[in-house]
XYZ file of N, CA and C in Angstrom:
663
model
N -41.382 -46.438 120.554
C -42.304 -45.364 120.190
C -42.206 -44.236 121.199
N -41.395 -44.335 122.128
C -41.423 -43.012 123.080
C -40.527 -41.772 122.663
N -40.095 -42.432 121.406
C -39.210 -40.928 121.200
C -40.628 -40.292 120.581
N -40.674 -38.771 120.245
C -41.171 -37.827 120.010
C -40.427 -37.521 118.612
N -41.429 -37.528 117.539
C -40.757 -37.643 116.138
C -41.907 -36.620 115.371
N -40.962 -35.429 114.653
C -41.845 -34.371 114.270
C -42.623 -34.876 112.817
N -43.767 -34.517 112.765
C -44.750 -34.674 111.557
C -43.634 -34.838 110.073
N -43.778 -35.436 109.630
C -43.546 -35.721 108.425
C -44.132 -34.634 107.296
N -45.284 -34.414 107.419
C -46.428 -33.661 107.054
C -46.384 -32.170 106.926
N -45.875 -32.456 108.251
C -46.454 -30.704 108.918
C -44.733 -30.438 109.754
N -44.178 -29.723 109.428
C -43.170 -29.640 110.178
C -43.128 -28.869 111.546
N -44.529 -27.769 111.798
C -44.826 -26.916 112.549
C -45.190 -27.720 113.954
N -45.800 -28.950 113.337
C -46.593 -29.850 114.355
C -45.332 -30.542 115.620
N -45.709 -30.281 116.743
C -44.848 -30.702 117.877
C -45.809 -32.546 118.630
N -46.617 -32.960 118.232
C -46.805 -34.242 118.383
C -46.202 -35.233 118.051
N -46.413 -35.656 118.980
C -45.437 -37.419 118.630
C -45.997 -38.110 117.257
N -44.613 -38.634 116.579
C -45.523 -39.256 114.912
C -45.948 -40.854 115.436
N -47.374 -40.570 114.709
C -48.135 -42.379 114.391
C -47.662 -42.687 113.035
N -46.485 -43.906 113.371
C -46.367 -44.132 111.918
C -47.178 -45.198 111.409
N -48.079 -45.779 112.163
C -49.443 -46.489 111.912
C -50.255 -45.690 110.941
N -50.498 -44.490 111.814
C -51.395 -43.976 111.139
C -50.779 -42.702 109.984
N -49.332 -42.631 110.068
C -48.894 -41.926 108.871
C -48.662 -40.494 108.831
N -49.296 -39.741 110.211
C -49.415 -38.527 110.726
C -49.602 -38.638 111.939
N -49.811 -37.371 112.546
C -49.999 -36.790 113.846
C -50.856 -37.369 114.966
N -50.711 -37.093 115.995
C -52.124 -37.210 116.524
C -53.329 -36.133 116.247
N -52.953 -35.051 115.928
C -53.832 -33.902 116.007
C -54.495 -34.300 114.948
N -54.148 -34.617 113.435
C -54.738 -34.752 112.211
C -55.056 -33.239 111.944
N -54.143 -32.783 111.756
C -54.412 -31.109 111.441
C -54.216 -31.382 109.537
N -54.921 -30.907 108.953
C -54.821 -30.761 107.444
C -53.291 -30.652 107.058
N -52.888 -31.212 106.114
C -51.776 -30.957 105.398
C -51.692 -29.469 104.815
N -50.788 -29.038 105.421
C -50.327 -27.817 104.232
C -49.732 -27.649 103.270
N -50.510 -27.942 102.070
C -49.422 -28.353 100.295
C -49.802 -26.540 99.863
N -48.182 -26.293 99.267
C -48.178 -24.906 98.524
C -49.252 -25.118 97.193
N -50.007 -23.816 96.813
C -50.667 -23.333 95.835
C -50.181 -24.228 94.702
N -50.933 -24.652 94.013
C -50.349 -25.121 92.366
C -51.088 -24.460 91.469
N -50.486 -23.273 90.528
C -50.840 -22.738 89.921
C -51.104 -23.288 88.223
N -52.299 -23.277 87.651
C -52.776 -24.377 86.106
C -51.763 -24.180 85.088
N -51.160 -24.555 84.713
C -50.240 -24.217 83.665
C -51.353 -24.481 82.502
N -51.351 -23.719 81.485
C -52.329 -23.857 80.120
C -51.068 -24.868 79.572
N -52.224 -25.753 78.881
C -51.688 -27.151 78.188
C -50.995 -26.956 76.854
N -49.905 -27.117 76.533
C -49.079 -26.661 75.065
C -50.162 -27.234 74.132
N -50.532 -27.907 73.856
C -51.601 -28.074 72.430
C -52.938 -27.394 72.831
N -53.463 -27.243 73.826
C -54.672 -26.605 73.651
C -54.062 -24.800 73.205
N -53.289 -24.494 73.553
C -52.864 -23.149 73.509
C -52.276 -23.152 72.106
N -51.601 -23.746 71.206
C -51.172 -23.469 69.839
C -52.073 -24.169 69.136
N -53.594 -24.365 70.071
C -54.275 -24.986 68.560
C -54.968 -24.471 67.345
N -55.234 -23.195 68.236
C -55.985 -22.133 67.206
C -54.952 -21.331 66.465
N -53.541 -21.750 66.775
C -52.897 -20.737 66.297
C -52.207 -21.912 64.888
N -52.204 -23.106 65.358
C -51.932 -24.049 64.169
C -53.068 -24.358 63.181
N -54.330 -24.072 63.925
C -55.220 -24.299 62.571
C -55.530 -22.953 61.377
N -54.641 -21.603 61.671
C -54.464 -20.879 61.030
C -53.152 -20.988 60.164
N -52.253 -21.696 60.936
C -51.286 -21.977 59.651
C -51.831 -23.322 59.138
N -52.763 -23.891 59.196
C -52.933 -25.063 58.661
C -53.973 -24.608 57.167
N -55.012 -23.046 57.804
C -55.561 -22.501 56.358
C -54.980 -21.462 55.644
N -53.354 -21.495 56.101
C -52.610 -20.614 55.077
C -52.202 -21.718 53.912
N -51.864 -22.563 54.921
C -51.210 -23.605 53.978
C -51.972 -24.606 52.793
N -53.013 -24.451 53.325
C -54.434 -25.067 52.641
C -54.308 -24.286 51.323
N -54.688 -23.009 51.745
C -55.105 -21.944 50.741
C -53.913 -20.427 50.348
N -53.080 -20.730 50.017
C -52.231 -20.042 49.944
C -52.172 -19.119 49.003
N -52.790 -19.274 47.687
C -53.043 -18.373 46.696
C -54.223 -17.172 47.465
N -55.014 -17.541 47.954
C -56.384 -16.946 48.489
C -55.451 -15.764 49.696
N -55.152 -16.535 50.382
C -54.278 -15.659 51.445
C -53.150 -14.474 51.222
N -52.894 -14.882 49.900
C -52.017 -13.839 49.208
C -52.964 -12.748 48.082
N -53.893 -13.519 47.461
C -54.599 -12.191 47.277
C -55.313 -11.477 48.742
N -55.946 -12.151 49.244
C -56.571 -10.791 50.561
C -55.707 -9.826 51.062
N -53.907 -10.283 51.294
C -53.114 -9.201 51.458
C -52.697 -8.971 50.332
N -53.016 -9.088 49.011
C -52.682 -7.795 48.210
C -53.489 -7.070 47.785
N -55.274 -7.608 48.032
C -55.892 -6.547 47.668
C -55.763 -5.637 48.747
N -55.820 -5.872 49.762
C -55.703 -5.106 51.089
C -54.838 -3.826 51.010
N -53.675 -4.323 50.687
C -52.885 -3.453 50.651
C -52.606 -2.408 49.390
N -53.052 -2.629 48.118
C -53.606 -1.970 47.203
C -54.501 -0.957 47.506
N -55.881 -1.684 48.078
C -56.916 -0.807 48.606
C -56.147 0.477 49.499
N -55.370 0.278 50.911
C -54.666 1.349 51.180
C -53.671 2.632 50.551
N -53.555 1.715 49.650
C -52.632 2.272 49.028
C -53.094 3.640 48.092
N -54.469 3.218 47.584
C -54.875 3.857 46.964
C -55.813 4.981 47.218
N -56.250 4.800 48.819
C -57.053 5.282 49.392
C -55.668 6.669 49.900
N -54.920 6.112 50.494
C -53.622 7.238 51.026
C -53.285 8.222 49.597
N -53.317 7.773 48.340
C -53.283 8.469 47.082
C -53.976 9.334 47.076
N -55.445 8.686 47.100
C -56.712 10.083 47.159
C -56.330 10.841 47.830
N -56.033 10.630 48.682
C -56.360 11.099 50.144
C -55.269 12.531 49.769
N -53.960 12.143 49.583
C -53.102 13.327 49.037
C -53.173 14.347 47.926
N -53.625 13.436 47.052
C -53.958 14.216 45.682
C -55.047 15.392 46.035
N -55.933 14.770 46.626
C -57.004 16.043 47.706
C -56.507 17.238 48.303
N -55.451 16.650 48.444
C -54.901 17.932 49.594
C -54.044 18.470 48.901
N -53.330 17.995 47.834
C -52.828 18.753 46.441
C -53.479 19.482 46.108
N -54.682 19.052 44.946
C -55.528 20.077 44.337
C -55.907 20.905 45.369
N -56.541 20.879 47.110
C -56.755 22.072 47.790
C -56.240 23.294 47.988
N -54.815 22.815 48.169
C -53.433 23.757 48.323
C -53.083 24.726 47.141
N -53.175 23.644 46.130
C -52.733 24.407 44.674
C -54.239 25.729 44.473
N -55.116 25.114 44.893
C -56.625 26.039 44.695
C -56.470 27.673 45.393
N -55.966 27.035 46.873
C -55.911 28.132 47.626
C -55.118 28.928 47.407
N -53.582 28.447 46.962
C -52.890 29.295 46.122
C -52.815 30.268 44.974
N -53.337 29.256 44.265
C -54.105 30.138 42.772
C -55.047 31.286 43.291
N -56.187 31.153 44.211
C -57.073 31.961 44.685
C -56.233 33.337 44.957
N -55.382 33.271 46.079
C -54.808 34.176 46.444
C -53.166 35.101 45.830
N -52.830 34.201 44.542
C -52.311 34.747 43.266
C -52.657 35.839 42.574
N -54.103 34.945 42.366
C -54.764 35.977 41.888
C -55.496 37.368 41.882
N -55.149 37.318 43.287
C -55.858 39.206 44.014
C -54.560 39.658 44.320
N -52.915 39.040 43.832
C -52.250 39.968 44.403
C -51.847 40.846 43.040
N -52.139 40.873 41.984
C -52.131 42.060 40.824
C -53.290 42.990 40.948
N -54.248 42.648 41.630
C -55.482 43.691 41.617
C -54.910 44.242 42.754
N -54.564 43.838 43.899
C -54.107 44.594 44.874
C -53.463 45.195 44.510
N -52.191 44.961 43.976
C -50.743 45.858 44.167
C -51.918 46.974 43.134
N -52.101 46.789 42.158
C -52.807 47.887 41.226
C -53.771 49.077 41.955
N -54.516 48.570 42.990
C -55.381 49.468 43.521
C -54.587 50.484 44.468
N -53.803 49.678 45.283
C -52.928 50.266 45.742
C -51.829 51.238 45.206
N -51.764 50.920 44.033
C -50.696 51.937 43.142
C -51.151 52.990 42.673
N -52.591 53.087 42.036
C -53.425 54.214 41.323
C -54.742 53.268 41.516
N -55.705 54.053 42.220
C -57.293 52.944 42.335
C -57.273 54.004 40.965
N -57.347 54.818 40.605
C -58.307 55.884 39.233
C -57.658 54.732 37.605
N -56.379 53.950 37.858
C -55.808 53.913 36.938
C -56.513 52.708 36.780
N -56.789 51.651 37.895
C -57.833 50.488 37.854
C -58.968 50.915 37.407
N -59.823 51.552 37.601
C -60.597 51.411 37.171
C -61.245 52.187 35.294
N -60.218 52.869 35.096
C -59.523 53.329 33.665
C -59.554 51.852 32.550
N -58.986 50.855 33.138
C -58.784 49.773 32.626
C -59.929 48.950 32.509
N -61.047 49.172 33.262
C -62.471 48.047 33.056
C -63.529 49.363 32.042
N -63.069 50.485 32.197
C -64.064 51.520 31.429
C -63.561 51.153 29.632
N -64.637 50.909 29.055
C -64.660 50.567 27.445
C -64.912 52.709 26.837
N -64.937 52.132 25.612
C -64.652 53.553 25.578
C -65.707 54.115 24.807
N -65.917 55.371 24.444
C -67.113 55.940 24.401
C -68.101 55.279 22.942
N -67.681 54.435 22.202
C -67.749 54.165 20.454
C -68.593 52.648 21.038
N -68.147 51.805 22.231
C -68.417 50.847 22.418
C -70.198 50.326 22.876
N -70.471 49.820 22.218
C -71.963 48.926 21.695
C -72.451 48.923 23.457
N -73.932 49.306 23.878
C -74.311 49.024 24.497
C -74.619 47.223 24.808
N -75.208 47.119 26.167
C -75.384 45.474 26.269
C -76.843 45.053 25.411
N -77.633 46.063 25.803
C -78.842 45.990 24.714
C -78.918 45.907 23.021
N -77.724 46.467 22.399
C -77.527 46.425 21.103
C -76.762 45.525 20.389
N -75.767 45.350 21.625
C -75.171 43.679 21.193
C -76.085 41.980 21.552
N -77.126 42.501 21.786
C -78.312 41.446 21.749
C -79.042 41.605 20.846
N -79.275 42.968 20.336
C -79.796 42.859 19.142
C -79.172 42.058 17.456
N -77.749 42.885 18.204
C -76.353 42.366 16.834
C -76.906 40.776 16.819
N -76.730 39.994 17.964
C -76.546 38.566 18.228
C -77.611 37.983 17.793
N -78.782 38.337 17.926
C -79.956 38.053 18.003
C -79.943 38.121 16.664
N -80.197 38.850 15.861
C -80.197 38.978 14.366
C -79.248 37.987 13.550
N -78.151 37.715 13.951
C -77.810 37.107 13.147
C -77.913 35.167 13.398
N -78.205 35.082 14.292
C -78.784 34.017 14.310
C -79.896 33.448 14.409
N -81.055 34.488 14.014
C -82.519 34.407 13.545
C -81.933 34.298 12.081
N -81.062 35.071 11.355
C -81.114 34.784 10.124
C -80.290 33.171 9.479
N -79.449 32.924 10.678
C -78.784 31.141 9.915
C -80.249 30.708 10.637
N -81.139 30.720 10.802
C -82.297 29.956 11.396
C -83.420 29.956 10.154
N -83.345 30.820 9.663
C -84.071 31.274 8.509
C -83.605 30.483 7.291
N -82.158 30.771 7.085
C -81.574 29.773 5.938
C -81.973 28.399 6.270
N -81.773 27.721 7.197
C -81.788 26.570 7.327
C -83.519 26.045 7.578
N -84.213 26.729 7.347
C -85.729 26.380 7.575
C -86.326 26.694 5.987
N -85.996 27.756 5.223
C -85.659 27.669 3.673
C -85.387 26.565 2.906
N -83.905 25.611 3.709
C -83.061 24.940 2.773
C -84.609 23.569 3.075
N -84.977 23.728 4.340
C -85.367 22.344 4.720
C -87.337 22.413 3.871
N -87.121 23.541 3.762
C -89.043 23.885 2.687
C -88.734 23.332 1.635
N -87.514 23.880 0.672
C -86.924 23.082 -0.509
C -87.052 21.471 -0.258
N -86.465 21.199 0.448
C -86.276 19.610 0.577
C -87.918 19.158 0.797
N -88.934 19.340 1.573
C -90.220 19.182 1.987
C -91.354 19.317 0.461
N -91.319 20.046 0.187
C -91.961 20.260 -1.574
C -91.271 19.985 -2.772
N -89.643 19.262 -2.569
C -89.159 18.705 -4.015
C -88.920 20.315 -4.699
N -89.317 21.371 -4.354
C -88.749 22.642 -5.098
C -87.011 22.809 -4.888
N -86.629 23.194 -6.227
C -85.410 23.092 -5.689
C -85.162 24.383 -5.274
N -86.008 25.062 -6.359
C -85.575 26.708 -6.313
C -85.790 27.675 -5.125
N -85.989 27.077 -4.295
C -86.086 27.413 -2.960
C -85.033 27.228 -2.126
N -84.228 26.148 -2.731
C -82.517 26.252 -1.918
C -81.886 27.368 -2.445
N -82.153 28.021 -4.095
C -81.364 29.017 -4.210
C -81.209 30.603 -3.491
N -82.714 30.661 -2.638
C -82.597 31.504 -1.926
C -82.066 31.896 -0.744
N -81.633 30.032 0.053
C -80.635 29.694 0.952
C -79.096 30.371 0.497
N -79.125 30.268 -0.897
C -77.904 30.622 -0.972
C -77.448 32.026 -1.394
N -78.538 32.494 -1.797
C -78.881 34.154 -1.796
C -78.364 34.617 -0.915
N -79.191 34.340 0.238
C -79.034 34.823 1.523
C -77.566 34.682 2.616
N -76.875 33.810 1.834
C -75.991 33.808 2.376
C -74.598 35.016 2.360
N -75.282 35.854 1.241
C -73.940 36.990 1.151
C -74.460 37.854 2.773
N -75.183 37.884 3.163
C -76.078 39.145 3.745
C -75.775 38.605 5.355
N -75.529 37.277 5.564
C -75.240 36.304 6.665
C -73.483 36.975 7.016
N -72.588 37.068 5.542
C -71.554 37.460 5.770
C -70.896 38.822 6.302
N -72.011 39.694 5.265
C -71.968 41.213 6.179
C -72.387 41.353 7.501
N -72.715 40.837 8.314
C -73.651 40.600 9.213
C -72.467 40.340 10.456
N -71.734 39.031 9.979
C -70.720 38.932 10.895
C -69.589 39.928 10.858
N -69.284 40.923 9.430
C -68.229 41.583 9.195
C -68.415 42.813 10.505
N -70.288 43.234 10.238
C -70.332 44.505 11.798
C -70.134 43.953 12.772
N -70.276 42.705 13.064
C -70.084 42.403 14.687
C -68.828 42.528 14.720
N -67.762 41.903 13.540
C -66.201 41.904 14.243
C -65.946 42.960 14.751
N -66.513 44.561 13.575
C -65.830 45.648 13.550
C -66.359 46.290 15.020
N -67.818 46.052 15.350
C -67.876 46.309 16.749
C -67.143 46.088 17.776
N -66.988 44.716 17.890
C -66.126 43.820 18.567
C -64.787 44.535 19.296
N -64.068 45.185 17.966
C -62.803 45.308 18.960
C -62.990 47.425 18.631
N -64.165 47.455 18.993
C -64.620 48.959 19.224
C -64.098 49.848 17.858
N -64.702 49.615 17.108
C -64.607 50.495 15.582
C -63.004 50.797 14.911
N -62.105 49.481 15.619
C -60.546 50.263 15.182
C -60.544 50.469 13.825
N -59.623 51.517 13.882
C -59.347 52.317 12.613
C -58.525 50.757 11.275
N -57.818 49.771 12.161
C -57.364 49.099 11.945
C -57.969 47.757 10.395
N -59.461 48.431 11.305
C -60.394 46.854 10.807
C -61.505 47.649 10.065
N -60.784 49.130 9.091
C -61.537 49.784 8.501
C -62.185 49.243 7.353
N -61.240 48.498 7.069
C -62.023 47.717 5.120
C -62.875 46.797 5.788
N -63.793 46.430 6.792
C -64.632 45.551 7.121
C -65.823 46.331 6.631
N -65.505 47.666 6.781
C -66.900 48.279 6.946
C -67.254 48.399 5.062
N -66.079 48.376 4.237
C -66.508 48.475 2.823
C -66.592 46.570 2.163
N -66.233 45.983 3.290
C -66.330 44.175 2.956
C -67.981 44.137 3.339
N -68.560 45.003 4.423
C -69.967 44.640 4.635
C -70.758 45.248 3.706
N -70.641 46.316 3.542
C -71.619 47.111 2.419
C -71.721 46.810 1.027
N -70.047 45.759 0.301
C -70.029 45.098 -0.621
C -71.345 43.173 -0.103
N -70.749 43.248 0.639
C -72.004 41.832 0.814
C -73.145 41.968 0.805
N -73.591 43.399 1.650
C -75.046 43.390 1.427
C -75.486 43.707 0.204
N -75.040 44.663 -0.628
C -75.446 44.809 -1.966
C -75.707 43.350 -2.788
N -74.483 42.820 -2.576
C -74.446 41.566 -3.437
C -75.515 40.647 -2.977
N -75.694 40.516 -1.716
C -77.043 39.703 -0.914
C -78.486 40.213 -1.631
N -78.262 41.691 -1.731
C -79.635 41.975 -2.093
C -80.178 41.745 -3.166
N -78.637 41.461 -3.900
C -78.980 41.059 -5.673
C -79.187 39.264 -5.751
N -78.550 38.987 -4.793
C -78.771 37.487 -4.497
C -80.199 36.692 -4.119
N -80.584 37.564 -3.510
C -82.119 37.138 -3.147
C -83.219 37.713 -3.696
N -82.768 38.986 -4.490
C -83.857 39.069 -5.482
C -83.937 38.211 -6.807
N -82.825 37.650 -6.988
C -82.637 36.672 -8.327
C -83.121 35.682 -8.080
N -83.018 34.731 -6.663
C -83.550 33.586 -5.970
C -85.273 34.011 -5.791
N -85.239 35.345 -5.522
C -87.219 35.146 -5.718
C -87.798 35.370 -7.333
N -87.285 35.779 -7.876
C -87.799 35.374 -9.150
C -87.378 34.744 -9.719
N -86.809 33.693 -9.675
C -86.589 32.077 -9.943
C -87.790 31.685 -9.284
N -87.981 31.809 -7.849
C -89.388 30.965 -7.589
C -90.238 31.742 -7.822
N -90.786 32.402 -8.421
C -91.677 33.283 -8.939
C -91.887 32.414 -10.373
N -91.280 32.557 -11.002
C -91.330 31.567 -12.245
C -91.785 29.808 -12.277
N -90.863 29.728 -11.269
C -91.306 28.129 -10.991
C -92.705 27.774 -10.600
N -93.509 28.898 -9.900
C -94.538 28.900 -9.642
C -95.508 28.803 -10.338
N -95.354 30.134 -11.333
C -96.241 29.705 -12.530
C -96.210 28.965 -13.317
N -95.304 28.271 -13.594
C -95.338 26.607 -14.845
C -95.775 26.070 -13.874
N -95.858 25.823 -12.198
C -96.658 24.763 -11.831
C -97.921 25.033 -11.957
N -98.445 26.204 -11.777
C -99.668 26.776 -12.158
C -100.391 26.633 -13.853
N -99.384 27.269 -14.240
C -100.313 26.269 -15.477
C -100.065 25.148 -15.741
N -99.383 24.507 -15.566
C -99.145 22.681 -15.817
C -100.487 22.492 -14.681
């Protein structure tokens, strides 16, 4: 035992070895390098195997969620463009459309505004409410006529519905001829209206004495 025999242990250590006791005399702590945890192969692929374990389970299910999924995107990126289509096409059209009024104002402003002036023959806004107005107080009239007939079983009270209907026709013949400002073109309207109203007037005086008559046989009956 007198040789001098370095630590087994500790290689740093200059004491004589106790191989009784297996180490040093000093009993200085062992120095063991760091051991760093290695994560355990099944605890680490377990969550990742029990997801292929519910693909495999459910495999129809797993294939619809990625195809609705991807549908849903799909369709959402659609909107999403078509939006920005119709915007583009809007803004375009918008600004289409002021470049003929421009170039025009710019070319002759007197000649623009030549083009929105109607001409001296043409119907005030007040008289073409009257035109309008009239003639559809009078289909309001026919049709409240036709419906008295039907309400009292008289018949002869529809014939004045139909009286009235020549006078409905002249009626629309002045609006056309107004319409496109008295052309010389749409001259026989004006002898198509003055033939209807005559005939209207003979129409509804024949239809009131028809019910003029009908009246009195109910009267004396």
């Amino acid at each position: 035992m007198g040789t001098s025999l370095l630590c087994r242990q500790c290689v740093r250590c200059t004491q004589p070895f106790l191989p009784a006791y297996g180490s040093c005399r000093t009993s200085r702590p062992v120095h063991q390098p760091r051991q760093t945890l290695q994560p355990q192969p099944q605890q680490v692929q377990f969550a990742h195997n029990q997801t292929l374990d519910d693909e495999a389970s459910h495999p129809q299910q797993c294939r619809k969620v990625l195809k609705y999924s991807r549908a849903a995107q799909t369709e959402a990126e659609r909107r999403r463009k078509s939006a920005c289509q119709q915007h583009i096409r809007k803004q375009v059209a918008s600004v289409l459309a002021l470049v003929p009024a421009a170039c025009l104002l710019q070319a002759s402003p007197a000649l623009a505004l030549r083009i929105h002036q109607e001409p001296d023959n043409a119907l005030s806004f007040p008289t073409w409410v009257i035109h309008i107005s009239s003639v559809i107080e009078w289909g309001i009239a026919m049709a409240l006529v036709w419906k008295y007939a039907e309400v009292t079983g008289n018949s002869k009270w529809k014939g004045l519905t139909w009286g009235m209907m020549p006078l409905l026709g002249g009626a629309l013949c002045a609006c056309t001829y107004h319409f496109y400002y008295n052309s010389p073109d749409l001259d026989f309207l004006v002898a198509v209206q003055a033939s209807l109203t005559w005939i209207g007037n003979a129409t509804c005086a024949a239809a009131a004495y028809r019910i003029y008559k009908s009246s009195e046989q109910e009267g004396a009956a």
